[in-house]
PDB file of C-alpha atoms in Angstrom:
ATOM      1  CA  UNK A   1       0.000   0.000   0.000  1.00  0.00           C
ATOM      2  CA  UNK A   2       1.270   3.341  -0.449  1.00  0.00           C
ATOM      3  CA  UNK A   3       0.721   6.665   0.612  1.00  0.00           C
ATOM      4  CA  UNK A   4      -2.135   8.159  -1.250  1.00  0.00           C
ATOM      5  CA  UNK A   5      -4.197   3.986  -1.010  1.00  0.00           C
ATOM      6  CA  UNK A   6      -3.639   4.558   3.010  1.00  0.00           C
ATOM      7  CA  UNK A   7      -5.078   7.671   3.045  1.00  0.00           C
ATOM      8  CA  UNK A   8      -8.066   6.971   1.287  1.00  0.00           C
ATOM      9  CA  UNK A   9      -8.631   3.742   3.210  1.00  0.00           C
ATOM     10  CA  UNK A  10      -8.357   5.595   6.096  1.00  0.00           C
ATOM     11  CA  UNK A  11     -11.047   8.337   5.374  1.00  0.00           C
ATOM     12  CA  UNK A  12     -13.299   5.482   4.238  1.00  0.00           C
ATOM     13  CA  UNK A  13     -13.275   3.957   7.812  1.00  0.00           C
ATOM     14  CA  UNK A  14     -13.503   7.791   9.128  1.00  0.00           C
ATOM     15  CA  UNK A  15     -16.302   8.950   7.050  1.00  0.00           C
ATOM     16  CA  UNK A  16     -18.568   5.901   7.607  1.00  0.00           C
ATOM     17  CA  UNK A  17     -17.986   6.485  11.532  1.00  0.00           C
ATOM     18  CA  UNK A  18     -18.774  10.224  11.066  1.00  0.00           C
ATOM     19  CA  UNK A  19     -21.666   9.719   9.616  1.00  0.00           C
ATOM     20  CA  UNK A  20     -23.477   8.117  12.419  1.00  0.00           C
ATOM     21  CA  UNK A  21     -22.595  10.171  15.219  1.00  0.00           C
ATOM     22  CA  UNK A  22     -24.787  12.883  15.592  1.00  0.00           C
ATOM     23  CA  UNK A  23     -28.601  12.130  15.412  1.00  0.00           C
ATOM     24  CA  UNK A  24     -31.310  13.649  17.353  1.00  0.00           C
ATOM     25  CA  UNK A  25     -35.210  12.602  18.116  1.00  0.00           C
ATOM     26  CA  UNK A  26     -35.823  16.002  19.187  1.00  0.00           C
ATOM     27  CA  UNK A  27     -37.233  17.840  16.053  1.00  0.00           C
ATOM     28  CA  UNK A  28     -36.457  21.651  17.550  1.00  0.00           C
ATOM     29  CA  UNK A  29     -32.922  20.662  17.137  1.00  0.00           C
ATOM     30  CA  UNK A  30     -32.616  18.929  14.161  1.00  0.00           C
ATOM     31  CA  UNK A  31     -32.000  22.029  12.141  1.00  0.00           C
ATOM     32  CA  UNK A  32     -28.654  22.161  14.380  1.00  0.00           C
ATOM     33  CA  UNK A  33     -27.723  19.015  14.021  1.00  0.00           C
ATOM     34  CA  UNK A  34     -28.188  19.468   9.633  1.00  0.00           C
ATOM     35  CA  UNK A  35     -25.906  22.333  10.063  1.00  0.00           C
ATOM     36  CA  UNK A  36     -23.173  20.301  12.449  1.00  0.00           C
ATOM     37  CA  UNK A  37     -23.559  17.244   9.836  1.00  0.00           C
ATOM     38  CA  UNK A  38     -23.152  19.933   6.880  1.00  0.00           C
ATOM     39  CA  UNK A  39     -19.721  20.861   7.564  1.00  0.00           C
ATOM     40  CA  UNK A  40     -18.718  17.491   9.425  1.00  0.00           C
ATOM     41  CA  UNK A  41     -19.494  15.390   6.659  1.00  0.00           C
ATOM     42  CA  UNK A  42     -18.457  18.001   3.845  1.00  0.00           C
ATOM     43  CA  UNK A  43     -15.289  15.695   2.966  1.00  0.00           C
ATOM     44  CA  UNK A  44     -11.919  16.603   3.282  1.00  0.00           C
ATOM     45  CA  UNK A  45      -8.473  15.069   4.141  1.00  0.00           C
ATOM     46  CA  UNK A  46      -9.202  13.886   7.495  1.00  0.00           C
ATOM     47  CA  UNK A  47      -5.761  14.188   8.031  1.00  0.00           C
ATOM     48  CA  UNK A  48      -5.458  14.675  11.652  1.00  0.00           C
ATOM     49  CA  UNK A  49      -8.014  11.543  12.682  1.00  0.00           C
ATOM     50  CA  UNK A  50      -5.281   9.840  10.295  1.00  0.00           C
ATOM     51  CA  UNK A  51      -2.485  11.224  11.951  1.00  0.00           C
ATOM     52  CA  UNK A  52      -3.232   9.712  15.182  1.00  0.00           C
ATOM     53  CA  UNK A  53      -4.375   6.055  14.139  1.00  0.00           C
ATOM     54  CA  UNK A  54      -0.954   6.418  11.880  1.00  0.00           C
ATOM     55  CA  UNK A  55       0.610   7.301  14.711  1.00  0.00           C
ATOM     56  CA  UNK A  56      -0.198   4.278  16.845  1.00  0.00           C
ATOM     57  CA  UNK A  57       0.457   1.516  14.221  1.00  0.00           C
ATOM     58  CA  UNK A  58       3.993   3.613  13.764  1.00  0.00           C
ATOM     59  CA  UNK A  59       4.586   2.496  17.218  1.00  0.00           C
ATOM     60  CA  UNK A  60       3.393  -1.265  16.915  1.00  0.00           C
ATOM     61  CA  UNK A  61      -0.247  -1.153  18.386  1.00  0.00           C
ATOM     62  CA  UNK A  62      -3.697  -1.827  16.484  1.00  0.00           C
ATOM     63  CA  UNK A  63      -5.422   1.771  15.768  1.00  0.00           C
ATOM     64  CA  UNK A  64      -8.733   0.178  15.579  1.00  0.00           C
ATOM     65  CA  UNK A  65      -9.751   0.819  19.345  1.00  0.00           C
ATOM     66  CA  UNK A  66      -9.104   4.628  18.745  1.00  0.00           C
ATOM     67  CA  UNK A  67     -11.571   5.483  15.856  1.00  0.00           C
ATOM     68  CA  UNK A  68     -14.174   7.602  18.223  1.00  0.00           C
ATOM     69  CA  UNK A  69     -10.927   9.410  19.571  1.00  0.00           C
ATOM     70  CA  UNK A  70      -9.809  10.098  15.894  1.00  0.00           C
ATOM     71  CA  UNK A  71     -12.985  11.124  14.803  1.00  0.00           C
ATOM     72  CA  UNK A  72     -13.272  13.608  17.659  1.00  0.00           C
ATOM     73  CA  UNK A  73     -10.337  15.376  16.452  1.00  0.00           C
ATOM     74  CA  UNK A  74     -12.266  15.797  12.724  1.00  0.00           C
ATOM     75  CA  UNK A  75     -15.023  16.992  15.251  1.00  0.00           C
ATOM     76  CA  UNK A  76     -12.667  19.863  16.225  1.00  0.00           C
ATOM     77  CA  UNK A  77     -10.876  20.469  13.402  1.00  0.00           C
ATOM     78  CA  UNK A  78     -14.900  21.327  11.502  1.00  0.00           C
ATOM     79  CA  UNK A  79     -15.612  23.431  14.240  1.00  0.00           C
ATOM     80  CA  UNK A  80     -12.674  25.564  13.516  1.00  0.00           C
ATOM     81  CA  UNK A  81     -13.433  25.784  10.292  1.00  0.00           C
ATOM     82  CA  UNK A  82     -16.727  26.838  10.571  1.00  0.00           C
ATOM     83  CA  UNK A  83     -15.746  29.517  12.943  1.00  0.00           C
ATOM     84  CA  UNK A  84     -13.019  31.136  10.320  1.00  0.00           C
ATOM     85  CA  UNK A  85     -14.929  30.999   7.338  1.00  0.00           C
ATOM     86  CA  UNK A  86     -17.250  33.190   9.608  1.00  0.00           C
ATOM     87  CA  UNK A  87     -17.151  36.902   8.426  1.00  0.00           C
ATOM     88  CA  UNK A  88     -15.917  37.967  11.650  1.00  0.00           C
ATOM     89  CA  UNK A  89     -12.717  36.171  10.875  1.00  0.00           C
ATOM     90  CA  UNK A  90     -11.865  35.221   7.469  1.00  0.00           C
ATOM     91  CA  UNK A  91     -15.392  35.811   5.906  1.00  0.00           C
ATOM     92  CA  UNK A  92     -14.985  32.981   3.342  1.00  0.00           C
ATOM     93  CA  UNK A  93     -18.042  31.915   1.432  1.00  0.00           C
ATOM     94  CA  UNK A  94     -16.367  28.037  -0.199  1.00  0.00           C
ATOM     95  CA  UNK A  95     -15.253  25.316   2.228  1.00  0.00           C
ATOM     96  CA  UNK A  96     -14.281  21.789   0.809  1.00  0.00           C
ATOM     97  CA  UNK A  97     -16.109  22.652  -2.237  1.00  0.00           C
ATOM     98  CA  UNK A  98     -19.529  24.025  -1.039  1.00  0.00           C
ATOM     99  CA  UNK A  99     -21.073  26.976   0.542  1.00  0.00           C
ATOM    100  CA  UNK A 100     -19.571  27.679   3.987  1.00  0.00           C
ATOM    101  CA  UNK A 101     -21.587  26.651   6.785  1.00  0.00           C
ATOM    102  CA  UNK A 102     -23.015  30.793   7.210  1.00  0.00           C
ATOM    103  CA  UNK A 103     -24.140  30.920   3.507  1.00  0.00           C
ATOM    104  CA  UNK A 104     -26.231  27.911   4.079  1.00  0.00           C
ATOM    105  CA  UNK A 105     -27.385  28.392   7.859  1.00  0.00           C
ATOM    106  CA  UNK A 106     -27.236  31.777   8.853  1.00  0.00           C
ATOM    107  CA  UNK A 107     -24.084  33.175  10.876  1.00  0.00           C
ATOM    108  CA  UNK A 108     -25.769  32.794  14.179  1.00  0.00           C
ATOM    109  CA  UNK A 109     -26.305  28.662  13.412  1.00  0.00           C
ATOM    110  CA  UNK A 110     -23.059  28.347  12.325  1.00  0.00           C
ATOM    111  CA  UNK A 111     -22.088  29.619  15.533  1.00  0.00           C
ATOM    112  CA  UNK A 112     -24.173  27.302  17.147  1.00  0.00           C
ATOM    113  CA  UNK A 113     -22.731  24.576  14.837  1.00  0.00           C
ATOM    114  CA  UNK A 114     -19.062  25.070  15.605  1.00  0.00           C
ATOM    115  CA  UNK A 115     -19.960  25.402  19.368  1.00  0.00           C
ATOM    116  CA  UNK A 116     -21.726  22.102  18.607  1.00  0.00           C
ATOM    117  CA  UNK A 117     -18.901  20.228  17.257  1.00  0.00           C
ATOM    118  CA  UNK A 118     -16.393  21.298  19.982  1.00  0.00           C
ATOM    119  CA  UNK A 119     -18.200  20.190  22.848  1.00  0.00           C
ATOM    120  CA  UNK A 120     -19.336  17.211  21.031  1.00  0.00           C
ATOM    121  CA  UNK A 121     -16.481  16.429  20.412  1.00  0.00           C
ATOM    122  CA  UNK A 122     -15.105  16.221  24.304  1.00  0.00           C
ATOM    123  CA  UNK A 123     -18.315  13.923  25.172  1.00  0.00           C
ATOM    124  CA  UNK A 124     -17.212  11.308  22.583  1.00  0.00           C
ATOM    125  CA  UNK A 125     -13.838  11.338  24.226  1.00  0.00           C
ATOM    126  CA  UNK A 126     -15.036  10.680  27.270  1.00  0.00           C
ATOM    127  CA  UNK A 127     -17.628   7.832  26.395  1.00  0.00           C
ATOM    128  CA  UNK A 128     -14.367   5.751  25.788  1.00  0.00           C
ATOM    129  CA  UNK A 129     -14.408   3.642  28.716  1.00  0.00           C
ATOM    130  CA  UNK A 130     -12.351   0.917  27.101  1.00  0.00           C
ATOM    131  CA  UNK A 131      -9.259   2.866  27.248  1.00  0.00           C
ATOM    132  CA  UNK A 132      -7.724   2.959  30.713  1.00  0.00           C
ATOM    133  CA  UNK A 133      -9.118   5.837  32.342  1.00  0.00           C
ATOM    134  CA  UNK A 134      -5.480   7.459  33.503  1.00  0.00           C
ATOM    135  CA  UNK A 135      -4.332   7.397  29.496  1.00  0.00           C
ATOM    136  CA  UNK A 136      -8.103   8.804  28.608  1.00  0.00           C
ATOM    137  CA  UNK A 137      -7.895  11.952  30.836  1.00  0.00           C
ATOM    138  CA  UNK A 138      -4.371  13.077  29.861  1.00  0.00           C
ATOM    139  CA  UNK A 139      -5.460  12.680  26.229  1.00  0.00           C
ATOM    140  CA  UNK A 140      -8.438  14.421  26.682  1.00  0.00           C
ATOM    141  CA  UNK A 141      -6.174  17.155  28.973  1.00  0.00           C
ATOM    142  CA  UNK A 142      -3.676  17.307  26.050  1.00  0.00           C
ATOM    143  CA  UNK A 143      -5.825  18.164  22.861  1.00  0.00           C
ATOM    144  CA  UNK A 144      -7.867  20.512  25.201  1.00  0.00           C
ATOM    145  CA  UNK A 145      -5.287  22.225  25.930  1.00  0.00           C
ATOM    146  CA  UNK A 146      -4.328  22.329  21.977  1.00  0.00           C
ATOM    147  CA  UNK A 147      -7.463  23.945  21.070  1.00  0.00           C
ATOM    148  CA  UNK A 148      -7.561  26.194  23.539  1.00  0.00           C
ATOM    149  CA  UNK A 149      -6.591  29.881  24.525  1.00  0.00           C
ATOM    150  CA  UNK A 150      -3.113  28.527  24.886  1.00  0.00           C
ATOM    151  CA  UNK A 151      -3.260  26.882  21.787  1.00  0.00           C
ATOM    152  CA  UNK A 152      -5.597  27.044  18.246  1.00  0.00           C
ATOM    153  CA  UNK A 153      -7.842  29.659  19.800  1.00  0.00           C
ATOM    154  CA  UNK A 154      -4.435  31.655  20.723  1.00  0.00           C
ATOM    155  CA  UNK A 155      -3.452  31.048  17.411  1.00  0.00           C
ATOM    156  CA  UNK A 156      -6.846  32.460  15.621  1.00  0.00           C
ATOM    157  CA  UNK A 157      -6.739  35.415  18.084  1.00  0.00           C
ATOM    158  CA  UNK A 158      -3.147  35.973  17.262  1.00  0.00           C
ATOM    159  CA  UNK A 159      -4.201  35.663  13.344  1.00  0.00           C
ATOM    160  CA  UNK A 160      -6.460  38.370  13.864  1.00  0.00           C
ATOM    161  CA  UNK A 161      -4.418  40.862  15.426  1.00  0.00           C
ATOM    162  CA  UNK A 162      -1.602  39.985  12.958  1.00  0.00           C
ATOM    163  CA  UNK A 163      -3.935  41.477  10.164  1.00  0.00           C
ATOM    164  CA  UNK A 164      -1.817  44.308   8.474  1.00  0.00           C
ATOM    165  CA  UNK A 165       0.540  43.871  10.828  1.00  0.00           C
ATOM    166  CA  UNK A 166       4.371  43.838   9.792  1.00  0.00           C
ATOM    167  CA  UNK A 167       5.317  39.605  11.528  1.00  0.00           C
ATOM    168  CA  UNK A 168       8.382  38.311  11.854  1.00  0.00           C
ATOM    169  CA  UNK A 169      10.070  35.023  11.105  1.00  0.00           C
ATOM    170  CA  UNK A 170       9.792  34.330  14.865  1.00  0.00           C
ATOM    171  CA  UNK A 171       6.209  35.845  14.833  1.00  0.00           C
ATOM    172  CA  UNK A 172       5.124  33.902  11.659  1.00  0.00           C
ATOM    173  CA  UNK A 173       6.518  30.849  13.480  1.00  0.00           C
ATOM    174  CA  UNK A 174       4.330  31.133  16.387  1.00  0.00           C
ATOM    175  CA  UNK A 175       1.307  31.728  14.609  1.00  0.00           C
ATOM    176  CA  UNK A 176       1.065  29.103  12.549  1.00  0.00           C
ATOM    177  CA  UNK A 177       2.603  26.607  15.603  1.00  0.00           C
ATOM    178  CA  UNK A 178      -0.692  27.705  17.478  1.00  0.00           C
ATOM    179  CA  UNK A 179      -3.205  27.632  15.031  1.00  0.00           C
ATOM    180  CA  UNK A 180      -2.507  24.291  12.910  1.00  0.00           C
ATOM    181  CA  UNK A 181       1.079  22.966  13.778  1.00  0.00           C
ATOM    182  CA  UNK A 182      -0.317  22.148  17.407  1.00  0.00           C
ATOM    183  CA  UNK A 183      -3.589  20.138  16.534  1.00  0.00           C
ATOM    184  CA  UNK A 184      -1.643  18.233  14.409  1.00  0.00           C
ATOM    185  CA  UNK A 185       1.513  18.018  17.362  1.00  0.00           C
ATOM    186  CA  UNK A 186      -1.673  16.759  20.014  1.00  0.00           C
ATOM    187  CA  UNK A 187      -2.984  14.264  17.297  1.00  0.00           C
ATOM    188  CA  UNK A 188       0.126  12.655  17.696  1.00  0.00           C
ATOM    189  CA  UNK A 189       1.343  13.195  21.174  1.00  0.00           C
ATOM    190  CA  UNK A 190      -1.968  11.366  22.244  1.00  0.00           C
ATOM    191  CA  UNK A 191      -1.221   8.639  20.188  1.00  0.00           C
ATOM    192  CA  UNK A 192       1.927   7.864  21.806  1.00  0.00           C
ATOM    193  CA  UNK A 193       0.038   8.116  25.237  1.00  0.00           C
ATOM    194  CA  UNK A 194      -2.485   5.650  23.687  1.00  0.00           C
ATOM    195  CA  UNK A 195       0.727   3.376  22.436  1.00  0.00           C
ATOM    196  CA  UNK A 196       2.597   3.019  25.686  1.00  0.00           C
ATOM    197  CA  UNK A 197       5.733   5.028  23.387  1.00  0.00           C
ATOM    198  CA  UNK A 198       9.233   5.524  25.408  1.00  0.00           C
ATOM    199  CA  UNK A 199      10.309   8.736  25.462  1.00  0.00           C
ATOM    200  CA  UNK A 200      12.560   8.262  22.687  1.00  0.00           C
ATOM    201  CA  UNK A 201       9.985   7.239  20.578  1.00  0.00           C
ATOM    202  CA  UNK A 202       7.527  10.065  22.219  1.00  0.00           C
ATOM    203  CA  UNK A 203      10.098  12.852  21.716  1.00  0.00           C
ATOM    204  CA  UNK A 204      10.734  11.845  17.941  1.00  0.00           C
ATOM    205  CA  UNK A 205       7.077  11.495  17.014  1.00  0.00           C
ATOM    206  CA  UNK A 206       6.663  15.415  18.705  1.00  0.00           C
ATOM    207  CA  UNK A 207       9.661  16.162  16.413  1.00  0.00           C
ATOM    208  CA  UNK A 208       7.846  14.826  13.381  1.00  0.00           C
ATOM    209  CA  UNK A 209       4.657  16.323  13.789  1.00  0.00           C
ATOM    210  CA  UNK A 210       6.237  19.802  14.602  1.00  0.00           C
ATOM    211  CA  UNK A 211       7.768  19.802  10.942  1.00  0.00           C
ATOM    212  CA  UNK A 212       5.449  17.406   9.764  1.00  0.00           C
ATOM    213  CA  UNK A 213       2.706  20.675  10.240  1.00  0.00           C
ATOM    214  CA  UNK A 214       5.317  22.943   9.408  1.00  0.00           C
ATOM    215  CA  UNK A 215       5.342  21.580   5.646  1.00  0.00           C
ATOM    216  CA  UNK A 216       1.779  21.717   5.910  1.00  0.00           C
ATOM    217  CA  UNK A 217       1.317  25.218   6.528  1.00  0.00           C
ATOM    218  CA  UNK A 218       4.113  26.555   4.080  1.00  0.00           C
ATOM    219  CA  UNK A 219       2.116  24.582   1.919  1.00  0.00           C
ATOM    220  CA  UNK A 220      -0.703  25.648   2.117  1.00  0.00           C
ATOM    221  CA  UNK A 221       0.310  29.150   1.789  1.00  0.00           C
ATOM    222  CA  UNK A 222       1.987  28.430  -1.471  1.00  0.00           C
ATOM    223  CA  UNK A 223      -1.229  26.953  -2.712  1.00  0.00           C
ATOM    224  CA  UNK A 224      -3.292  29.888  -1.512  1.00  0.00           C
ATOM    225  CA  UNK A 225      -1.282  31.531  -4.256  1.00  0.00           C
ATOM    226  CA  UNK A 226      -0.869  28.919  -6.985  1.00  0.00           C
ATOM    227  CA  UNK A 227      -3.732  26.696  -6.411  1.00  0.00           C
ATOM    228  CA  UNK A 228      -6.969  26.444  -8.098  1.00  0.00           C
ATOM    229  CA  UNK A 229      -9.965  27.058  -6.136  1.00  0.00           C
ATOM    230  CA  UNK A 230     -11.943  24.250  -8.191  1.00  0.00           C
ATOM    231  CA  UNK A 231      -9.105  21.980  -6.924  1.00  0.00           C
ATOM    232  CA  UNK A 232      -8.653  23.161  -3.715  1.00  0.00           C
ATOM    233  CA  UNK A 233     -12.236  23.287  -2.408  1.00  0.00           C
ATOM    234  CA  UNK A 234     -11.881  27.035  -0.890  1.00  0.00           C
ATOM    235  CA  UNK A 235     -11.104  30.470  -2.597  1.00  0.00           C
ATOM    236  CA  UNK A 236      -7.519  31.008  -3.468  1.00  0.00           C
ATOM    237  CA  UNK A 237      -6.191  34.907  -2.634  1.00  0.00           C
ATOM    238  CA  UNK A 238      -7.827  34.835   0.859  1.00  0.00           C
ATOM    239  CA  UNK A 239      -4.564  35.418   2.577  1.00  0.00           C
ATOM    240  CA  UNK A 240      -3.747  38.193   0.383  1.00  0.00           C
ATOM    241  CA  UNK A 241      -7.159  39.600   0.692  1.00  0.00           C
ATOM    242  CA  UNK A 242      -7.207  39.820   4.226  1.00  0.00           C
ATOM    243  CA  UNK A 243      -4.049  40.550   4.459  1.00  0.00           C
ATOM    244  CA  UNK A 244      -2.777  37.293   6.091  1.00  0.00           C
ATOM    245  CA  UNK A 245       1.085  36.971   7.550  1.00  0.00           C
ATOM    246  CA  UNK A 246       2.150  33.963   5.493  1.00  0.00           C
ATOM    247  CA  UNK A 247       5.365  32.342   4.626  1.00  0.00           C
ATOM    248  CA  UNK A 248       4.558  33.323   1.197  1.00  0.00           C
ATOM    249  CA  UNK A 249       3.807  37.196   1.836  1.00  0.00           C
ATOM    250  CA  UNK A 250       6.564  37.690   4.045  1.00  0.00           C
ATOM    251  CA  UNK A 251       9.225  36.110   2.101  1.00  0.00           C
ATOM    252  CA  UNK A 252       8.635  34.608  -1.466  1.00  0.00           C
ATOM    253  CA  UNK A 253       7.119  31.808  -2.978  1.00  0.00           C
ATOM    254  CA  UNK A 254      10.613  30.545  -4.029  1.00  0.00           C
ATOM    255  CA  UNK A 255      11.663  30.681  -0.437  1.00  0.00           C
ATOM    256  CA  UNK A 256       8.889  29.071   1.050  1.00  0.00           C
ATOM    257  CA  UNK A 257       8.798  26.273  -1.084  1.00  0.00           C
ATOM    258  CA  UNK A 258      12.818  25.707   0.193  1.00  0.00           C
ATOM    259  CA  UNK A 259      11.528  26.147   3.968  1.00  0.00           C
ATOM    260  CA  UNK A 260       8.940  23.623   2.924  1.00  0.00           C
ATOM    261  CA  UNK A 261      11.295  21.225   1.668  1.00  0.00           C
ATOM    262  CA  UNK A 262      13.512  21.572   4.661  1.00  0.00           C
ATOM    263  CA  UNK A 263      10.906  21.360   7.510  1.00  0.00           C
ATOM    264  CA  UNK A 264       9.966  17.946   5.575  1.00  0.00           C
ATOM    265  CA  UNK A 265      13.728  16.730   5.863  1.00  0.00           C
ATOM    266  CA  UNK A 266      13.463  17.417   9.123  1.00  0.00           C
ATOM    267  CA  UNK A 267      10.409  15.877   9.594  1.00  0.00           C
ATOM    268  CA  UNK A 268      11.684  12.485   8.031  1.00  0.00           C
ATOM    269  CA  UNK A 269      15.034  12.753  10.096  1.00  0.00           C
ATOM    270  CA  UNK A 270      13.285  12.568  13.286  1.00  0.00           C
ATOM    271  CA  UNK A 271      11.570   9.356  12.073  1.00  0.00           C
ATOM    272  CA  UNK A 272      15.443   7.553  11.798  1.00  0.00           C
ATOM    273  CA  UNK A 273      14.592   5.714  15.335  1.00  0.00           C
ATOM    274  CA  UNK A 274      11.499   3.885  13.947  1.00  0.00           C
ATOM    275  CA  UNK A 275      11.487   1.027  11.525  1.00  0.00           C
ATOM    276  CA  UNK A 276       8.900  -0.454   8.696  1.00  0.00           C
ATOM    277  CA  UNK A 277       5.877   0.516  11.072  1.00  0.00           C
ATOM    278  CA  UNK A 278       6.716   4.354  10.376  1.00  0.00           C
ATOM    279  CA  UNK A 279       6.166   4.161   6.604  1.00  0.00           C
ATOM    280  CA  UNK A 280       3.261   6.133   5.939  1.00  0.00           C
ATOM    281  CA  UNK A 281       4.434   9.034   8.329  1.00  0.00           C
ATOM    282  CA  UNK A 282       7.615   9.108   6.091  1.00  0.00           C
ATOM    283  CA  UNK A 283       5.303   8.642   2.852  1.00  0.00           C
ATOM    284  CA  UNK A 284       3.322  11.669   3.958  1.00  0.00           C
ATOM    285  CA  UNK A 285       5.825  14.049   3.960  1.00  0.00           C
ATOM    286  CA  UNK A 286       7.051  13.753   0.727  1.00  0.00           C
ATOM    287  CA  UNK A 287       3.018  13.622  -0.315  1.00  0.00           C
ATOM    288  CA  UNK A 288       2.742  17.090   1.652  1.00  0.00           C
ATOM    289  CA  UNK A 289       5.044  19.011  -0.970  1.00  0.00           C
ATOM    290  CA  UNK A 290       3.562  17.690  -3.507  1.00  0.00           C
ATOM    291  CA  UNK A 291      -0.165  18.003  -2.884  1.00  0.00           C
ATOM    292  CA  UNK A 292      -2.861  20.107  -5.252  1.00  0.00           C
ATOM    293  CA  UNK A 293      -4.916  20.028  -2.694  1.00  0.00           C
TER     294      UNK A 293
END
């Protein structure tokens, strides 16, 4: 199997999971629920679910336990998106191909939505009482602190002040750390709470996923500018529209795409301690430069 078969295998298995999670019997909420399922089941990567069942089988374990876990991080990760596409924030009308959740809903349902999703996604953490309940709790008091005001949320808040702003390297660094490199970073530090890893193994796999998001975000900024909004599934220019501190606007595109190819050395360097297991992590890298989409 390689990269790109894993991933869609993956996001088969995700997707079918997804799609049974939130029901109601209560008609007065079902038009919430619509609006939650709208954006949650609107496709995508599901790249951070992946990262953390990846994660585990890098370190020898079966992922299959941890699918609810997994799919509570694609539970956060919509929420966030609904919330940026909002037009207090980015005020984006096209997310994975379709209308943003405010287009369709209303902006005050979409609030409702992402506040859904979040929370939601903490009570299908804790329903997981086949996981030892000491692991459970620090996973669910890692990624909590990852989306939080210390972490996403800081990032978003940071994103907004940055607007227009003049940001350094060491500025553009933390932003992007905080509001993608870190969900990514808690996808896979949980994992190697889940997996029992040493702290060899756990300090490696924080390595990885620190450059693993760093070639994500560079690029995705480069596709913001050379990307095709057909392809991509959201508008291209947004960054420069809203006047975005990106590794593209605040050096080149020719430069980021060298800081993209070094963070995913980097990345794949801090994978030497693992063996065969580890594939797909070192697959994805070299996917990330290369991705359309």
């Amino acid at each position: 199997m390689n990269c790109k078969a894993y991933l869609k295998e993956k996001k088969a298995v995700i997707d079918g999971r997804l799609a049974t999670l939130l029901q109601t019997e209560v008609p007065q909420f079902r038009g919430l629920y619509e609006a939650m399922n709208y954006s949650l089941l609107a496709g995508g990567k599901r790249l951070r679910p992946i990262l953390l069942l990846a994660a585990v089988e890098a370190l020898g374990k079966d992922s299959t336990p941890y699918l609810d876990l997994a799919c509570a991080l694609e539970c956060i990760h919509s929420y966030s998106l609904i919330h940026d596409d909002l037009p207090a924030m980015d005020d984006d009308d096209l997310r994975r191909g379709k209308a943003t959740n405010h287009v369709v809903y209303g902006e005050g349902t979409a609030i409702l939505a992402g506040d859904g999703l979040l929370t939601f996604a903490f009570e299908l953490m804790a329903r997981q009482r086949h996981i030892d309940g000491e692991k459970l709790t620090r996973c669910i008091a890692l990624f909590a602190a990852a989306a939080g005001p210390a972490g996403m949320v800081g990032g978003q808040a940071f994103d907004l002040a940055a607007e227009g702003q003049a940001v350094d390297l060491e500025g553009l660094q933390l932003l992007h750390q905080m509001k993608t490199g870190i969900i990514f970073r808690g996808a896979i530090d949980m994992a190697a709470i889940l997996a029992d890893a040493d702290d060899a193994s756990a300090k490696a796999l924080s390595r990885y996923a620190d450059n693993m998001g760093l070639t994500f975000q560079i690029t995705d900024d480069i596709l913001d500018v050379t990307g095709e909004a057909a392809v991509l599934g959201k508008p291209v220019g947004s960054d420069v529209k809203n006047h975005k501190a990106t590794y593209v606007t605040v050096f080149s595109l020719e430069k980021a795409r060298q800081m993209a190819a070094e963070a995913a050395r980097n990345a794949d360097e801090a994978l030497a301690v693992f063996g065969d297991e580890a594939w797909f992590l070192r697959e994805l890298v070299a996917y990330l430069l290369t991705r359309v989409q």
